[in-house]
Amino acid sequence: MSLTVQTEQRGDMVVVSVAGELDMATAPQLQDQITDLLDKGRSRLVFDLAEVSFCDSTGLSVFVRAKNSCDEAGGVVRLAAPQRGVLRILEVSGLVEVLHTYPTVEQAVAGDPTPASS
């Protein structure tokens, strides 16, 4: 399965829309996109995960590295609209709060305090 990554500027946030399976084979593609954004001074990122059908530990580590890099740059990382299976992985790993996960892209862009998990 392939991975597609698209970006869109929304105010001071960059929405990174990810689609496909995020695993050992595809995670470097997303990491390259994040590195490119950081190199351009973009450190306020929302990852739209609505179209991510699978995410393994390699994918999770990409988000953790992105958060650490954005934190160092004074930015922020938020995850938005994960499918049930991806949300479950975030919950089990304890990353759902650390990575500030939101039910919708709009809420993530706005920084709405409503969590994705119930």
Coordinates of C-alpha atoms in Angstrom, one line a residue:
M1 CA 0.0 0.0 0.0
S2 CA 1.3 3.5 -0.8
L3 CA 1.1 6.6 1.3
T4 CA 0.1 10.0 0.0
V5 CA 0.9 13.2 1.9
Q6 CA -0.5 16.7 1.0
T7 CA -0.1 20.0 2.9
E8 CA -2.3 23.0 3.1
Q9 CA -1.7 26.2 5.0
R10 CA -4.6 27.2 7.3
G11 CA -3.8 30.4 9.2
D12 CA -0.6 29.8 11.2
M13 CA -1.1 26.0 11.0
V14 CA -0.1 23.6 8.3
V15 CA -2.5 20.7 7.8
V16 CA -0.7 17.6 6.7
S17 CA -3.2 15.2 5.1
V18 CA -2.0 11.6 5.2
A19 CA -3.7 8.8 3.4
G20 CA -2.8 5.1 3.2
E21 CA -0.8 2.8 5.5
L22 CA 1.8 4.4 7.8
D23 CA 4.4 1.7 8.5
M24 CA 8.1 0.9 8.2
A25 CA 8.0 1.1 4.4
T26 CA 6.1 4.4 4.1
A27 CA 7.1 6.3 7.3
P28 CA 10.3 7.8 5.7
Q29 CA 8.1 9.5 3.1
L30 CA 6.1 11.3 5.9
Q31 CA 9.3 12.0 7.8
D32 CA 10.8 13.7 4.7
Q33 CA 7.8 15.9 4.4
I34 CA 8.0 16.9 8.0
T35 CA 11.7 17.7 7.7
D36 CA 11.0 19.8 4.7
L37 CA 8.3 21.8 6.6
L38 CA 10.5 22.3 9.5
D39 CA 13.3 23.5 7.2
K40 CA 10.9 26.1 5.9
G41 CA 10.1 27.3 9.4
R42 CA 6.7 25.6 9.6
S43 CA 6.5 24.2 13.1
R44 CA 2.7 24.4 13.8
L45 CA 1.4 21.1 12.3
V46 CA -2.0 19.3 12.2
F47 CA -1.9 15.8 10.9
D48 CA -5.2 14.9 9.3
L49 CA -5.4 11.1 9.8
A50 CA -8.9 10.5 8.4
E51 CA -7.5 8.5 5.5
V52 CA -4.9 6.5 7.4
S53 CA -6.0 2.9 7.5
F54 CA -3.1 1.5 9.5
C55 CA -0.3 2.9 11.7
D56 CA 2.4 0.8 13.3
S57 CA 5.1 1.8 15.8
T58 CA 7.2 3.3 13.1
G59 CA 4.4 5.7 12.2
L60 CA 3.9 6.6 15.8
S61 CA 7.6 7.4 16.2
V62 CA 7.4 9.8 13.2
F63 CA 4.7 11.7 15.1
V64 CA 6.7 11.7 18.3
R65 CA 9.8 13.0 16.5
A66 CA 7.7 15.6 14.8
K67 CA 6.3 16.7 18.2
N68 CA 9.8 16.9 19.7
S69 CA 11.1 18.9 16.8
C70 CA 8.2 21.3 16.7
D71 CA 8.4 21.8 20.5
E72 CA 12.0 22.8 20.1
A73 CA 11.1 25.3 17.4
G74 CA 8.3 26.8 19.6
G75 CA 5.6 25.1 17.5
V76 CA 2.9 22.4 18.1
V77 CA 1.8 19.1 16.7
R78 CA -1.8 18.0 16.8
L79 CA -3.4 14.8 15.3
A80 CA -6.9 15.0 13.8
A81 CA -9.7 12.6 12.8
P82 CA -7.9 9.2 13.3
Q83 CA -9.9 6.2 12.3
R84 CA -11.0 3.9 15.1
G85 CA -8.1 1.5 14.7
V86 CA -5.5 4.2 14.6
L87 CA -7.1 6.0 17.6
R88 CA -7.0 2.7 19.5
I89 CA -3.2 2.4 18.9
L90 CA -2.7 6.0 20.1
E91 CA -4.8 5.2 23.2
V92 CA -3.0 1.9 24.0
S93 CA 0.4 3.5 23.5
G94 CA -0.5 6.5 25.8
L95 CA 0.2 8.9 23.0
V96 CA -3.4 10.2 22.5
E97 CA -2.9 13.0 25.1
V98 CA 0.8 13.5 24.4
L99 CA 0.1 14.1 20.8
H100 CA -3.0 16.2 21.4
T101 CA -5.6 14.2 19.3
Y102 CA -8.8 15.8 18.1
P103 CA -11.9 14.4 16.5
T104 CA -11.8 16.8 13.5
V105 CA -9.3 18.9 11.6
E106 CA -11.2 22.0 12.4
Q107 CA -11.0 21.4 16.1
A108 CA -7.3 20.6 15.9
V109 CA -6.6 23.8 13.9
A110 CA -8.5 25.8 16.4
G111 CA -6.9 24.0 19.4
D112 CA -10.3 23.0 20.7
P113 CA -9.9 21.3 24.1
T114 CA -12.3 18.4 23.3
P115 CA -10.4 15.2 23.2
A116 CA -10.9 12.5 20.5
S117 CA -11.1 9.7 23.0
S118 CA -14.2 9.3 25.2

